[in-house]
Amino acid sequence: MKTLAANSNVAKFLNAWNAFCRWTERKLSSMYTSVYVLAVMALFFMTGTIFPQGGEYEEYARAGGGFLALVNAFSLLDFFTSPVFLILSIILFLNIAVCAWKRYPLVFQTKKDAGSFAPEHTIELPFTVSDAHEEVKKALKKAGFRIIARNASYAVAEKGLPYRPLTWLYHAGLIACLLGFALTYFFAFEGEMRLKLREAETVMPEETGRLMGLLRGYTPHSDFHLFLDRFMTEYAESPRLEYPSDKLSRLAIGLGWSKNIAYELTENSLSVKDWRAKIKVIKGTRTLTERFVEINEPLKYGGYTFYLMDVVQSFKVRVEDNPLVLETKAGEDLVIPGVDEPLKLGPWRAGTVKRLNNDIEVLKSQVTVMRRGEEVARLSPGGSAFIDGTKITLLDAVEAPVLSYRYDPGVPLLWASGVFVLIIMSLRFFGYWFEAAYNIEERDGRPVLELRIRSAGLMADERRVMERLKYHIFKQAS
Amino acid sequence: MILSLVFFTFSFVFYLVTALLYIGHWVFKKKWIGQTATTMAFVALLSTTMILIARAGESGHAPFSNLWESMMLFVWATNAGYLILEYRHKFRAIGAFVMGLEFIAMISAFMLPYRFKSAEPLNPALQNKWHWLMDVLRPFGLEKYAIGWLDFHVFTTFIGYAGFAISFGLSLIYLLKERSEASGTKGGIMGAFPEARIIDELSYRAIAWGFPFLATGIVSGAVWANYAWGSYWSWDPKETWSLITWFIYAAYLHARVTRGWRGKRAAYISVAGFLAVIFLYWGVSFVLPGLHAYAS
């Protein structure tokens, strides 16, 4: 008896489970679910932009932040890596995947008919009844149609790129994109490294991707080193236009009637055009590769991408003849005994400048010494200045590039699938597709073409395709 | 910077006149007013094109780097999109709403402080050109006109915005027209518009036009960010809001496929979508700090 009862319970459970699975499948394959999931995603994303991301909960509470219970419960300060976000993303993924899975047979199966046929247009054909079928087929072919299905009462012809497979394909591409995101989420990591001239540095991230530990034999330290061979800064001269306040003067200049344009050219008119770091990838004594890394010109090696992110300017100064050397960075406060207020060194100007007349000049290397926003001196390497009676000597100035590096195995998949999605989506939206379901009836001994045309895509013009079809039909007859 | 601002002054007047002519055509239903309005819309388009060309010449880069320049691109793209719509579907009365929107955009650009209008040199991260395009243009001495990811990203995004702006105008018209049809009113100023179902279809077409462009803008922005900053997605407010906007329009497109989500409901989603676009463009720039904040 107990066994029977247990079996019955198991059967009930299995039935309930099956019913649940069917319900889940039905819901996940529903277009309504897609609409609601997208709406919920949009709402949650808005929430993610309202709360400051990456902040600490305690700091947020101390600053008087509101909705503390909600913020804590849903990790709203780190929303885009929170479990809620992950669950939403999984639901979106499942929704697209199940929709695609369920619609695959509908989209790609051989078409047998075009559903019920209710003609919307009729054309009296200028052929004999016996020739009509063949002549209409020819006219359709000339108008760019191909017959794809036929049954006893009507035939179906198609023109252009069928939109259903395209729609299916770009959704499949979106699944691949989400997989790319997942690879990034679980395996990507990044870090920073500061290079010093003619020294080698190793990639040593403080933390790696969430699941990198699962990879056998994985070590976060690179087996190669980056060696900074050279570093240079290029400036460009960008004058400021003295803009006349008088509207008529502006109009006159704009129309070329007045050449009275004044440019203001100061030292501040120099703007950094580019930073260039010549980097060698070395292993032992071998150079594996070398190239210039610039902003927007990263170095890719060993699965990593290295970006020139920033430049740090650091200085060594001596006060009077004190053997103790003071070290500081550009923009940092430098407190010097005997000088009233903290000084700031920077910016350091060294490198080349492209003048307005396209001449390239080498800049005189020097750093500006500032106090309360005012320039008090300029120092070249080895040069000295007296500030408040205190002698300050610049011993050394170094510009060092800061590289950010990133290891992201999701990027190749994401790019490939992203490009695929965009191409297919563009074909689907901007292309054209026509489906002509037709039948030839005999009325009063004359053949009549009964036709229904459906279309999809922004370029689809049903009126025009009807005109073309009529043109070919009557041209054949003549 | 002078010439672009001169063309801006001309364009400002042209858009005012164009909007008034379209409104005049809508109210008085005179064919000649409509034809003059279309001609003026062309003139305004030409003038906006000149603003962009002049600014590119003055700044030495594609004119999409500050709020004022991007607004000019928005006005240009919306005008061009509207004229294509008018050419294909021959409905002029819609122009009153679209050109009205254009004129509001011109007023907004006019009221921007000068610091948002001036052409500034781009910082190194924004100076990106496609090497392959430079190689193609070099033999002709035109390599400085090569564009890069930034230009492509901004341009495609704004073409998308233009589609959504037109759809917004059409959705508003739809809501008014639908109410007028439901009350059985014929003629009047709403009589100048086509049937509500046609406006609904046109609104859908405008969104279908903008949607792939916004997608391309988002993807190209991600490619560029990966190239320049080392991370294709940073959950910057602008990025997040662009995705929110994309989701809203994706929901719209899916909703249309299901029965019963056409007409009024679709129009409401379209209006919500464009409000998201406005926040994405203006709100994020001024309210939420981030990498894309034009106003910072």
PDB file of N, CA and C in Angstrom, chain A residues 285-340:
ATOM      1  N   THR A 285      65.607  36.889 -23.049  1.00  0.00           N
ATOM      2  CA  THR A 285      66.379  37.883 -23.803  1.00  0.00           C
ATOM      3  C   THR A 285      65.776  38.120 -25.183  1.00  0.00           C
ATOM      4  N   ARG A 286      64.705  37.399 -25.482  1.00  0.00           N
ATOM      5  CA  ARG A 286      64.106  37.503 -26.824  1.00  0.00           C
ATOM      6  C   ARG A 286      63.059  38.612 -26.879  1.00  0.00           C
ATOM      7  N   THR A 287      63.054  39.345 -27.985  1.00  0.00           N
ATOM      8  CA  THR A 287      61.971  40.306 -28.214  1.00  0.00           C
ATOM      9  C   THR A 287      60.914  39.617 -29.071  1.00  0.00           C
ATOM     10  N   LEU A 288      59.714  39.463 -28.506  1.00  0.00           N
ATOM     11  CA  LEU A 288      58.655  38.734 -29.216  1.00  0.00           C
ATOM     12  C   LEU A 288      57.950  39.637 -30.226  1.00  0.00           C
ATOM     13  N   THR A 289      57.746  40.860 -29.844  1.00  0.00           N
ATOM     14  CA  THR A 289      57.160  41.832 -30.776  1.00  0.00           C
ATOM     15  C   THR A 289      57.434  43.239 -30.243  1.00  0.00           C
ATOM     16  N   GLU A 290      57.323  44.217 -31.084  1.00  0.00           N
ATOM     17  CA  GLU A 290      57.482  45.596 -30.625  1.00  0.00           C
ATOM     18  C   GLU A 290      56.645  46.508 -31.501  1.00  0.00           C
ATOM     19  N   ARG A 291      56.094  47.552 -30.908  1.00  0.00           N
ATOM     20  CA  ARG A 291      55.307  48.515 -31.674  1.00  0.00           C
ATOM     21  C   ARG A 291      55.047  49.776 -30.843  1.00  0.00           C
ATOM     22  N   PHE A 292      54.585  50.798 -31.537  1.00  0.00           N
ATOM     23  CA  PHE A 292      54.192  52.021 -30.853  1.00  0.00           C
ATOM     24  C   PHE A 292      52.760  51.859 -30.352  1.00  0.00           C
ATOM     25  N   VAL A 293      52.556  52.143 -29.084  1.00  0.00           N
ATOM     26  CA  VAL A 293      51.203  52.134 -28.526  1.00  0.00           C
ATOM     27  C   VAL A 293      50.790  53.588 -28.343  1.00  0.00           C
ATOM     28  N   GLU A 294      49.618  53.910 -28.825  1.00  0.00           N
ATOM     29  CA  GLU A 294      49.102  55.281 -28.709  1.00  0.00           C
ATOM     30  C   GLU A 294      47.685  55.213 -28.190  1.00  0.00           C
ATOM     31  N   ILE A 295      47.152  56.398 -27.866  1.00  0.00           N
ATOM     32  CA  ILE A 295      45.719  56.454 -27.570  1.00  0.00           C
ATOM     33  C   ILE A 295      45.001  55.981 -28.827  1.00  0.00           C
ATOM     34  N   ASN A 296      44.055  55.107 -28.672  1.00  0.00           N
ATOM     35  CA  ASN A 296      43.321  54.516 -29.798  1.00  0.00           C
ATOM     36  C   ASN A 296      44.146  53.540 -30.627  1.00  0.00           C
ATOM     37  N   GLU A 297      45.362  53.253 -30.202  1.00  0.00           N
ATOM     38  CA  GLU A 297      46.176  52.261 -30.910  1.00  0.00           C
ATOM     39  C   GLU A 297      46.708  51.271 -29.882  1.00  0.00           C
ATOM     40  N   PRO A 298      45.884  50.367 -29.407  1.00  0.00           N
ATOM     41  CA  PRO A 298      46.331  49.464 -28.356  1.00  0.00           C
ATOM     42  C   PRO A 298      47.260  48.368 -28.882  1.00  0.00           C
ATOM     43  N   LEU A 299      47.905  47.707 -27.977  1.00  0.00           N
ATOM     44  CA  LEU A 299      48.768  46.573 -28.318  1.00  0.00           C
ATOM     45  C   LEU A 299      48.039  45.303 -27.902  1.00  0.00           C
ATOM     46  N   LYS A 300      47.939  44.364 -28.808  1.00  0.00           N
ATOM     47  CA  LYS A 300      47.297  43.088 -28.469  1.00  0.00           C
ATOM     48  C   LYS A 300      48.370  42.018 -28.431  1.00  0.00           C
ATOM     49  N   TYR A 301      48.409  41.320 -27.314  1.00  0.00           N
ATOM     50  CA  TYR A 301      49.389  40.236 -27.215  1.00  0.00           C
ATOM     51  C   TYR A 301      48.964  39.248 -26.136  1.00  0.00           C
ATOM     52  N   GLY A 302      49.098  37.981 -26.447  1.00  0.00           N
ATOM     53  CA  GLY A 302      48.860  36.916 -25.467  1.00  0.00           C
ATOM     54  C   GLY A 302      47.458  36.930 -24.867  1.00  0.00           C
ATOM     55  N   GLY A 303      46.472  37.344 -25.662  1.00  0.00           N
ATOM     56  CA  GLY A 303      45.091  37.384 -25.154  1.00  0.00           C
ATOM     57  C   GLY A 303      44.776  38.683 -24.419  1.00  0.00           C
ATOM     58  N   TYR A 304      45.798  39.467 -24.162  1.00  0.00           N
ATOM     59  CA  TYR A 304      45.593  40.752 -23.479  1.00  0.00           C
ATOM     60  C   TYR A 304      45.545  41.874 -24.511  1.00  0.00           C
ATOM     61  N   THR A 305      44.857  42.939 -24.144  1.00  0.00           N
ATOM     62  CA  THR A 305      44.928  44.169 -24.934  1.00  0.00           C
ATOM     63  C   THR A 305      45.427  45.263 -23.996  1.00  0.00           C
ATOM     64  N   PHE A 306      46.482  45.939 -24.430  1.00  0.00           N
ATOM     65  CA  PHE A 306      47.102  46.984 -23.589  1.00  0.00           C
ATOM     66  C   PHE A 306      46.775  48.352 -24.185  1.00  0.00           C
ATOM     67  N   TYR A 307      46.225  49.202 -23.362  1.00  0.00           N
ATOM     68  CA  TYR A 307      45.812  50.533 -23.804  1.00  0.00           C
ATOM     69  C   TYR A 307      46.635  51.593 -23.110  1.00  0.00           C
ATOM     70  N   LEU A 308      47.011  52.584 -23.872  1.00  0.00           N
ATOM     71  CA  LEU A 308      47.665  53.737 -23.257  1.00  0.00           C
ATOM     72  C   LEU A 308      46.569  54.591 -22.632  1.00  0.00           C
ATOM     73  N   MET A 309      46.523  54.593 -21.310  1.00  0.00           N
ATOM     74  CA  MET A 309      45.382  55.184 -20.625  1.00  0.00           C
ATOM     75  C   MET A 309      45.681  56.572 -20.079  1.00  0.00           C
ATOM     76  N   ASP A 310      46.872  56.729 -19.588  1.00  0.00           N
ATOM     77  CA  ASP A 310      47.183  57.990 -18.903  1.00  0.00           C
ATOM     78  C   ASP A 310      48.697  58.191 -18.909  1.00  0.00           C
ATOM     79  N   VAL A 311      49.075  59.351 -18.531  1.00  0.00           N
ATOM     80  CA  VAL A 311      50.506  59.646 -18.402  1.00  0.00           C
ATOM     81  C   VAL A 311      50.722  60.286 -17.038  1.00  0.00           C
ATOM     82  N   VAL A 312      51.702  59.791 -16.337  1.00  0.00           N
ATOM     83  CA  VAL A 312      52.014  60.360 -15.022  1.00  0.00           C
ATOM     84  C   VAL A 312      53.339  61.105 -15.134  1.00  0.00           C
ATOM     85  N   GLN A 313      53.327  62.342 -14.686  1.00  0.00           N
ATOM     86  CA  GLN A 313      54.564  63.135 -14.707  1.00  0.00           C
ATOM     87  C   GLN A 313      55.075  63.208 -13.277  1.00  0.00           C
ATOM     88  N   SER A 314      56.294  62.772 -13.064  1.00  0.00           N
ATOM     89  CA  SER A 314      56.856  62.837 -11.706  1.00  0.00           C
ATOM     90  C   SER A 314      58.183  63.595 -11.726  1.00  0.00           C
ATOM     91  N   PHE A 315      58.471  64.223 -10.603  1.00  0.00           N
ATOM     92  CA  PHE A 315      59.628  65.127 -10.533  1.00  0.00           C
ATOM     93  C   PHE A 315      60.445  64.859  -9.281  1.00  0.00           C
ATOM     94  N   LYS A 316      61.750  65.114  -9.398  1.00  0.00           N
ATOM     95  CA  LYS A 316      62.622  65.084  -8.221  1.00  0.00           C
ATOM     96  C   LYS A 316      63.181  66.487  -8.065  1.00  0.00           C
ATOM     97  N   VAL A 317      63.033  67.048  -6.868  1.00  0.00           N
ATOM     98  CA  VAL A 317      63.548  68.403  -6.645  1.00  0.00           C
ATOM     99  C   VAL A 317      64.445  68.428  -5.400  1.00  0.00           C
ATOM    100  N   ARG A 318      65.360  69.351  -5.438  1.00  0.00           N
ATOM    101  CA  ARG A 318      66.241  69.552  -4.280  1.00  0.00           C
ATOM    102  C   ARG A 318      65.991  70.955  -3.744  1.00  0.00           C
ATOM    103  N   VAL A 319      65.891  71.046  -2.438  1.00  0.00           N
ATOM    104  CA  VAL A 319      65.678  72.352  -1.806  1.00  0.00           C
ATOM    105  C   VAL A 319      67.011  72.816  -1.226  1.00  0.00           C
ATOM    106  N   GLU A 320      67.438  74.016  -1.632  1.00  0.00           N
ATOM    107  CA  GLU A 320      68.771  74.536  -1.258  1.00  0.00           C
ATOM    108  C   GLU A 320      69.803  73.461  -1.609  1.00  0.00           C
ATOM    109  N   ASP A 321      70.710  73.166  -0.694  1.00  0.00           N
ATOM    110  CA  ASP A 321      71.701  72.119  -0.979  1.00  0.00           C
ATOM    111  C   ASP A 321      71.454  70.893  -0.127  1.00  0.00           C
ATOM    112  N   ASN A 322      70.194  70.769   0.299  1.00  0.00           N
ATOM    113  CA  ASN A 322      69.828  69.640   1.149  1.00  0.00           C
ATOM    114  C   ASN A 322      70.044  68.326   0.389  1.00  0.00           C
ATOM    115  N   PRO A 323      70.753  67.368   0.956  1.00  0.00           N
ATOM    116  CA  PRO A 323      70.979  66.105   0.230  1.00  0.00           C
ATOM    117  C   PRO A 323      69.688  65.295   0.053  1.00  0.00           C
ATOM    118  N   LEU A 324      68.668  65.618   0.846  1.00  0.00           N
ATOM    119  CA  LEU A 324      67.415  64.886   0.748  1.00  0.00           C
ATOM    120  C   LEU A 324      66.656  65.346  -0.508  1.00  0.00           C
ATOM    121  N   VAL A 325      66.273  64.386  -1.361  1.00  0.00           N
ATOM    122  CA  VAL A 325      65.576  64.720  -2.612  1.00  0.00           C
ATOM    123  C   VAL A 325      64.078  64.554  -2.396  1.00  0.00           C
ATOM    124  N   LEU A 326      63.316  65.579  -2.782  1.00  0.00           N
ATOM    125  CA  LEU A 326      61.858  65.493  -2.653  1.00  0.00           C
ATOM    126  C   LEU A 326      61.276  64.952  -3.969  1.00  0.00           C
ATOM    127  N   GLU A 327      60.313  64.057  -3.856  1.00  0.00           N
ATOM    128  CA  GLU A 327      59.668  63.506  -5.059  1.00  0.00           C
ATOM    129  C   GLU A 327      58.205  63.919  -5.070  1.00  0.00           C
ATOM    130  N   THR A 328      57.717  64.294  -6.224  1.00  0.00           N
ATOM    131  CA  THR A 328      56.302  64.696  -6.341  1.00  0.00           C
ATOM    132  C   THR A 328      55.789  64.377  -7.735  1.00  0.00           C
ATOM    133  N   LYS A 329      54.486  64.417  -7.847  1.00  0.00           N
ATOM    134  CA  LYS A 329      53.875  64.178  -9.167  1.00  0.00           C
ATOM    135  C   LYS A 329      53.173  65.456  -9.613  1.00  0.00           C
ATOM    136  N   ALA A 330      52.907  65.555 -10.901  1.00  0.00           N
ATOM    137  CA  ALA A 330      52.232  66.751 -11.435  1.00  0.00           C
ATOM    138  C   ALA A 330      50.879  66.915 -10.771  1.00  0.00           C
ATOM    139  N   GLY A 331      50.630  68.127 -10.291  1.00  0.00           N
ATOM    140  CA  GLY A 331      49.328  68.429  -9.699  1.00  0.00           C
ATOM    141  C   GLY A 331      49.232  68.139  -8.213  1.00  0.00           C
ATOM    142  N   GLU A 332      50.248  67.482  -7.648  1.00  0.00           N
ATOM    143  CA  GLU A 332      50.190  67.181  -6.208  1.00  0.00           C
ATOM    144  C   GLU A 332      50.771  68.347  -5.409  1.00  0.00           C
ATOM    145  N   ASP A 333      50.288  68.512  -4.168  1.00  0.00           N
ATOM    146  CA  ASP A 333      50.833  69.560  -3.304  1.00  0.00           C
ATOM    147  C   ASP A 333      52.256  69.200  -2.877  1.00  0.00           C
ATOM    148  N   LEU A 334      53.124  70.165  -2.976  1.00  0.00           N
ATOM    149  CA  LEU A 334      54.505  69.952  -2.546  1.00  0.00           C
ATOM    150  C   LEU A 334      54.821  70.981  -1.451  1.00  0.00           C
ATOM    151  N   VAL A 335      54.986  70.475  -0.235  1.00  0.00           N
ATOM    152  CA  VAL A 335      55.266  71.379   0.890  1.00  0.00           C
ATOM    153  C   VAL A 335      56.782  71.498   1.048  1.00  0.00           C
ATOM    154  N   ILE A 336      57.253  72.732   0.961  1.00  0.00           N
ATOM    155  CA  ILE A 336      58.701  72.971   1.057  1.00  0.00           C
ATOM    156  C   ILE A 336      58.971  73.878   2.257  1.00  0.00           C
ATOM    157  N   PRO A 337      59.811  73.455   3.158  1.00  0.00           N
ATOM    158  CA  PRO A 337      60.117  74.311   4.305  1.00  0.00           C
ATOM    159  C   PRO A 337      60.670  75.655   3.830  1.00  0.00           C
ATOM    160  N   GLY A 338      60.145  76.734   4.377  1.00  0.00           N
ATOM    161  CA  GLY A 338      60.603  78.065   3.984  1.00  0.00           C
ATOM    162  C   GLY A 338      59.744  78.712   2.923  1.00  0.00           C
ATOM    163  N   VAL A 339      58.889  77.922   2.283  1.00  0.00           N
ATOM    164  CA  VAL A 339      57.975  78.478   1.266  1.00  0.00           C
ATOM    165  C   VAL A 339      56.587  78.559   1.889  1.00  0.00           C
ATOM    166  N   ASP A 340      55.963  79.750   1.736  1.00  0.00           N
ATOM    167  CA  ASP A 340      54.728  80.047   2.472  1.00  0.00           C
ATOM    168  C   ASP A 340      53.619  79.004   2.303  1.00  0.00           C
TER     169      ASP A 340
END
